[in-house]
Coordinates of C-alpha atoms in Angstrom, one line a residue:
Chain A
X189 CA -24.5 6.8 13.7
X190 CA -24.6 3.1 12.8
X191 CA -28.4 3.2 13.1
X192 CA -28.6 6.1 10.7
X193 CA -26.2 4.3 8.3
X194 CA -28.3 1.2 8.3
X195 CA -31.5 3.1 8.1
X196 CA -30.1 4.7 4.9
X197 CA -29.3 1.3 3.5
X198 CA -32.6 -0.3 4.1
X199 CA -34.7 1.8 1.8
X200 CA -38.3 1.1 2.6
X201 CA -39.8 -1.1 -0.1
X202 CA -43.0 1.0 0.1
X203 CA -41.3 3.7 -1.9
X204 CA -41.1 1.4 -4.8
X205 CA -44.4 -0.4 -5.3
X206 CA -44.4 -4.0 -6.5
X207 CA -46.2 -2.8 -9.6
X208 CA -43.3 -0.4 -10.4
X209 CA -40.7 -3.0 -9.7
X210 CA -42.5 -5.5 -12.1
X211 CA -42.8 -2.9 -14.7
X212 CA -39.1 -2.0 -14.6
X213 CA -38.1 -5.7 -14.6
X214 CA -40.5 -6.3 -17.5
X215 CA -39.1 -3.5 -19.6
X216 CA -35.5 -4.9 -19.2
X217 CA -36.2 -8.6 -18.9
X218 CA -32.5 -9.4 -19.5
X219 CA -31.3 -7.1 -16.7
X220 CA -31.7 -7.6 -13.0
X221 CA -32.4 -4.6 -10.9
X222 CA -29.1 -4.2 -9.1
X223 CA -28.7 -2.5 -5.7
X224 CA -26.2 -0.3 -3.9
X225 CA -23.4 -2.9 -4.5
X226 CA -23.2 -2.1 -8.2
X227 CA -20.3 0.2 -7.8
X228 CA -18.5 -1.6 -5.0
X229 CA -15.0 -3.0 -5.3
X230 CA -13.9 -6.7 -5.3
X231 CA -13.0 -8.7 -2.3
X232 CA -13.1 -12.1 -4.0
X233 CA -14.8 -14.6 -6.3
X234 CA -16.0 -18.1 -5.9
X235 CA -17.5 -21.1 -7.7
X236 CA -20.0 -23.1 -5.7
X237 CA -19.7 -26.6 -7.3
X238 CA -22.8 -27.9 -5.5
X239 CA -25.1 -25.0 -6.2
X240 CA -23.6 -24.5 -9.7
X241 CA -23.2 -20.8 -9.0
X242 CA -20.3 -18.5 -9.8
X243 CA -20.0 -15.5 -7.6
X244 CA -18.4 -12.1 -7.1
X245 CA -17.9 -10.9 -3.5
X246 CA -17.8 -7.1 -3.2
X247 CA -17.4 -4.8 -0.3
X248 CA -18.6 -1.3 0.6
X249 CA -15.9 1.3 1.3
X250 CA -15.7 0.4 5.0
X251 CA -15.2 -3.3 4.0
X252 CA -12.5 -2.5 1.4
X253 CA -10.6 -0.2 3.7
X254 CA -10.7 -2.9 6.4
X255 CA -9.5 -5.6 4.0
X256 CA -6.7 -3.4 2.6
X257 CA -5.4 -2.5 6.0
X258 CA -5.8 -6.1 7.3
X259 CA -8.3 -5.1 10.0
X260 CA -10.8 -7.8 9.5
X261 CA -10.5 -9.5 12.9
X262 CA -13.2 -8.4 13.5
X263 CA -14.5 -6.5 10.5
X264 CA -15.5 -2.9 11.6
X265 CA -19.1 -1.8 12.2
X266 CA -20.6 -0.5 9.0
X267 CA -19.0 -3.2 6.9
X268 CA -21.3 -4.6 4.2
X269 CA -20.2 -7.5 2.1
X270 CA -22.3 -8.4 -1.0
X271 CA -22.3 -11.9 -2.5
X272 CA -23.6 -11.8 -6.1
X273 CA -24.5 -15.1 -7.6
X274 CA -25.1 -16.2 -11.2
X275 CA -26.0 -19.6 -12.5
X276 CA -22.9 -21.2 -13.9
X277 CA -22.7 -21.4 -17.7
X278 CA -20.1 -22.8 -20.1
X279 CA -18.6 -20.2 -22.3
X280 CA -20.2 -20.7 -25.7
X281 CA -16.9 -20.6 -27.5
X282 CA -14.5 -21.6 -24.9
X283 CA -15.8 -24.7 -23.1
X284 CA -13.0 -24.8 -20.5
X285 CA -14.4 -21.6 -19.0
X286 CA -17.3 -21.4 -16.6
X287 CA -18.9 -17.9 -16.7
X288 CA -21.9 -16.1 -15.3
X289 CA -25.3 -17.2 -16.7
X290 CA -28.6 -16.0 -15.4
X291 CA -28.3 -13.7 -12.4
X292 CA -29.4 -15.6 -9.3
X293 CA -29.5 -12.8 -6.7
X294 CA -27.4 -10.8 -4.3
X295 CA -27.0 -11.4 -0.6
X296 CA -25.4 -9.3 2.1
X297 CA -23.9 -9.5 5.5
X298 CA -24.0 -6.2 7.5
X299 CA -21.8 -5.6 10.6
X300 CA -23.3 -3.8 13.6
X301 CA -21.8 -5.3 16.7
X302 CA -24.2 -3.4 19.0
X303 CA -27.4 -4.2 17.1
X304 CA -26.8 -7.8 16.3
X305 CA -24.8 -9.3 19.2
X306 CA -26.7 -12.6 19.1
X307 CA -25.4 -13.4 15.5
X308 CA -21.8 -12.5 15.9
X309 CA -22.5 -8.8 15.2
X310 CA -23.8 -9.5 11.8
X311 CA -27.2 -9.1 10.1
X312 CA -27.9 -11.2 7.1
X313 CA -29.9 -9.7 4.2
X314 CA -30.5 -9.7 0.5
X315 CA -31.3 -7.2 -2.3
X316 CA -34.8 -7.2 -3.5
X317 CA -35.8 -4.9 -6.3
X318 CA -32.7 -2.9 -5.8
X319 CA -33.2 -2.5 -2.0
X320 CA -31.3 -4.1 0.8
X321 CA -33.7 -6.0 3.0
X322 CA -32.7 -7.6 6.3
X323 CA -33.7 -11.3 6.5
X324 CA -36.4 -12.3 9.0
X325 CA -35.4 -14.3 12.2
X326 CA -36.0 -17.7 10.7
X327 CA -33.9 -17.1 7.6
X328 CA -31.2 -15.4 9.7
X329 CA -31.0 -18.4 11.9
X330 CA -30.3 -20.6 8.8
X331 CA -27.6 -18.2 7.5
X332 CA -25.9 -17.9 10.9
X333 CA -25.9 -21.7 11.4
X334 CA -23.6 -22.1 8.4
X335 CA -21.5 -19.0 9.2
X336 CA -20.8 -20.4 12.7
X337 CA -18.1 -22.7 11.3
X338 CA -16.2 -19.4 10.5
X339 CA -16.4 -18.1 14.1
X340 CA -12.7 -17.6 14.4
X341 CA -12.7 -15.7 11.1
X342 CA -15.4 -13.3 12.4
X343 CA -18.0 -15.5 10.8
X344 CA -16.9 -14.6 7.2
X345 CA -16.1 -17.2 4.6
X346 CA -14.3 -14.7 2.3
X347 CA -10.6 -14.1 2.7
X348 CA -10.0 -10.9 0.8
X349 CA -8.1 -11.8 -2.4
X350 CA -7.6 -8.3 -3.9
X351 CA -5.8 -6.4 -1.2
Chain B
X167 CA -6.0 12.3 -26.6
X168 CA -5.9 8.5 -26.7
X169 CA -2.1 8.5 -26.9
X170 CA -2.0 10.8 -23.8
X171 CA -4.3 8.4 -22.0
X172 CA -2.3 5.4 -22.8
X173 CA 0.9 7.1 -22.0
X174 CA -0.6 7.8 -18.6
X175 CA -1.4 4.2 -18.1
X176 CA 1.9 2.8 -19.1
X177 CA 4.0 4.2 -16.2
X178 CA 7.6 3.9 -17.1
X179 CA 9.1 1.1 -15.0
X180 CA 12.2 3.3 -14.6
X181 CA 10.4 5.4 -12.1
X182 CA 10.2 2.3 -9.9
X183 CA 13.6 0.7 -9.8
X184 CA 13.7 -3.1 -9.6
X185 CA 15.3 -2.8 -6.2
X186 CA 12.4 -0.8 -4.8
X187 CA 9.9 -3.3 -6.3
X188 CA 11.7 -6.2 -4.7
X189 CA 11.9 -4.4 -1.3
X190 CA 8.2 -3.7 -1.3
X191 CA 7.3 -7.2 -2.3
X192 CA 9.7 -8.6 0.3
X193 CA 8.1 -6.5 3.1
X194 CA 4.6 -7.9 2.2
X195 CA 5.5 -11.3 0.9
X196 CA 1.8 -12.4 1.1
X197 CA 0.6 -9.5 -1.1
X198 CA 1.0 -9.0 -4.8
X199 CA 1.8 -5.5 -6.0
X200 CA -1.5 -4.6 -7.7
X201 CA -1.9 -2.1 -10.4
X202 CA -4.4 0.5 -11.5
X203 CA -7.2 -2.0 -11.7
X204 CA -7.4 -2.2 -7.9
X205 CA -10.3 0.1 -7.6
X206 CA -12.1 -0.8 -10.9
X207 CA -15.6 -2.2 -10.9
X208 CA -16.7 -5.7 -11.9
X209 CA -17.7 -6.8 -15.4
X210 CA -17.7 -10.6 -14.6
X211 CA -16.0 -13.6 -13.1
X212 CA -14.8 -16.9 -14.6
X213 CA -13.4 -20.3 -13.6
X214 CA -10.9 -21.7 -16.1
X215 CA -11.2 -25.5 -15.5
X216 CA -8.2 -26.3 -17.7
X217 CA -5.8 -23.8 -16.2
X218 CA -7.3 -24.2 -12.7
X219 CA -7.7 -20.4 -12.3
X220 CA -10.5 -18.4 -10.9
X221 CA -10.8 -14.9 -12.2
X222 CA -12.3 -11.5 -11.7
X223 CA -12.8 -9.4 -14.9
X224 CA -12.8 -5.6 -14.1
X225 CA -13.2 -2.6 -16.3
X226 CA -12.0 1.0 -16.1
X227 CA -14.6 3.8 -16.0
X228 CA -14.9 3.9 -19.8
X229 CA -15.4 0.1 -20.0
X230 CA -18.0 0.2 -17.1
X231 CA -19.9 3.1 -18.8
X232 CA -19.9 1.2 -22.1
X233 CA -21.1 -2.0 -20.5
X234 CA -23.9 -0.3 -18.6
X235 CA -25.1 1.6 -21.6
X236 CA -24.9 -1.5 -23.8
X237 CA -22.3 0.2 -26.1
X238 CA -19.8 -2.6 -26.5
X239 CA -20.1 -3.4 -30.2
X240 CA -17.5 -2.1 -30.5
X241 CA -16.1 -1.1 -27.1
X242 CA -15.1 2.5 -27.1
X243 CA -11.5 3.7 -27.4
X244 CA -10.0 4.1 -23.9
X245 CA -11.6 0.9 -22.7
X246 CA -9.3 -1.2 -20.5
X247 CA -10.4 -4.6 -19.3
X248 CA -8.4 -6.3 -16.6
X249 CA -8.4 -10.0 -16.1
X250 CA -7.2 -11.0 -12.6
X251 CA -6.3 -14.7 -12.0
X252 CA -5.8 -16.7 -8.9
X253 CA -4.9 -20.4 -8.7
X254 CA -8.0 -22.2 -7.7
X255 CA -8.3 -23.4 -4.1
X256 CA -10.9 -25.4 -2.2
X257 CA -12.3 -23.5 0.7
X258 CA -10.7 -25.0 3.8
X259 CA -14.0 -25.3 5.6
X260 CA -16.5 -25.5 2.7
X261 CA -15.2 -28.0 0.2
X262 CA -18.0 -27.3 -2.3
X263 CA -16.6 -23.8 -2.9
X264 CA -13.7 -23.0 -5.2
X265 CA -12.0 -19.8 -4.1
X266 CA -8.9 -17.7 -5.0
X267 CA -5.6 -19.2 -3.9
X268 CA -2.2 -17.7 -4.9
X269 CA -2.5 -14.7 -7.1
X270 CA -1.4 -15.6 -10.6
X271 CA -1.3 -12.3 -12.4
X272 CA -3.3 -9.6 -14.1
X273 CA -3.7 -9.1 -17.8
X274 CA -5.3 -6.3 -19.8
X275 CA -6.8 -5.5 -23.1
X276 CA -6.7 -1.9 -24.1
X277 CA -8.8 -0.4 -26.9
X278 CA -7.3 2.2 -29.3
X279 CA -8.8 1.6 -32.7
X280 CA -6.4 4.0 -34.4
X281 CA -3.2 2.7 -32.8
X282 CA -3.9 -1.0 -33.0
X283 CA -5.9 -1.6 -36.2
X284 CA -4.0 -4.9 -37.0
X285 CA -5.3 -6.6 -33.8
X286 CA -8.9 -5.5 -34.0
X287 CA -8.2 -2.2 -32.3
X288 CA -6.9 -3.9 -29.1
X289 CA -3.5 -4.0 -27.4
X290 CA -2.8 -6.9 -25.1
X291 CA -0.8 -6.3 -21.9
X292 CA -0.2 -7.3 -18.3
X293 CA 0.6 -5.7 -15.0
X294 CA 4.1 -6.1 -13.8
X295 CA 5.2 -4.6 -10.5
X296 CA 2.1 -2.5 -10.4
X297 CA 2.6 -1.1 -13.9
X298 CA 0.6 -1.9 -17.1
X299 CA 3.0 -3.1 -19.8
X300 CA 2.0 -3.7 -23.4
X301 CA 3.0 -7.1 -24.6
X302 CA 5.6 -7.5 -27.3
X303 CA 4.7 -8.5 -30.9
X304 CA 5.2 -12.2 -30.4
X305 CA 3.1 -12.4 -27.2
X306 CA 0.4 -10.2 -28.7
X307 CA 0.1 -12.5 -31.7
X308 CA -0.6 -15.4 -29.3
X309 CA -3.2 -13.4 -27.5
X310 CA -4.9 -12.2 -30.6
X311 CA -5.0 -15.7 -32.1
X312 CA -7.3 -16.9 -29.4
X313 CA -9.4 -13.7 -29.3
X314 CA -10.1 -14.0 -33.0
X315 CA -12.8 -16.5 -32.4
X316 CA -14.7 -13.6 -30.7
X317 CA -14.4 -11.3 -33.7
X318 CA -18.1 -10.7 -33.9
X319 CA -18.1 -9.8 -30.2
X320 CA -15.4 -7.2 -30.8
X321 CA -12.7 -9.8 -29.8
X322 CA -13.9 -9.8 -26.2
X323 CA -14.7 -13.1 -24.3
X324 CA -16.4 -11.4 -21.4
X325 CA -20.1 -10.6 -21.7
X326 CA -20.7 -8.0 -18.9
X327 CA -22.6 -9.7 -16.1
X328 CA -23.1 -6.8 -13.7
X329 CA -24.8 -4.1 -15.7

């Protein structure tokens, strides 16, 4: 069932040719092509001072239900957590406020304990042209290396803030 | 119709006695009693450097639909935008990240152009024990004074980031 679920998530990019993606992006240059996370609910926010990004961390229904019932040790299979990043920007009329500037991308962690036992049960991915794409082995190793410091927190940096 | 809508939002606190609110809070001391915004979708995030707050800005369905269709000049009647604040906190294992600490409260702006013409069509409120409460005249004047600098943006500081 998890495989079916994941297969559904990973829409094959071939259905959306690069030309079409470019055309859509070009017709709405100010808008990113957002993915399935667009309607998800909030788990938290963050401000990465080093990268100069502000972020929203959202969860799919499985993630939100787990967070609200306190069942995140470990997060259940099927959990997807999306990390949306924007370049930080000073509010044009309220300089004490840092707000989202240009959209910088959306990343994901996907829980499937049977499929990804070598990386704590998590796959690491990102949205590309609206589709969730699982990272290759090399990129995954980089992701997992940082997440390892959160091993006793099921490898997740986010502590749900809106329960 | 707007009046009915607002009446529905402003649940009379008398239905939830102070004793019951306290009992619920006491049994989950680590959790705030969140209001109707809990399932709303994201409009943006912010970090108030002066107040040392990080925030999530959420919208009800009317607000989200307006944001996604670019119809926010003005925002339509029925719009409610929630501003959730947490005290800023350094991530315990990733000091370059500022994350939500203690929940500091949730505020609202509510659009009803017929009911609130003197304050740009907006009412200002906050959630209290899970209920949305409209601020009194004095507090509203304080809110509106700051929002006035955004008059040409329909008095709203938030530019929707996730469209």
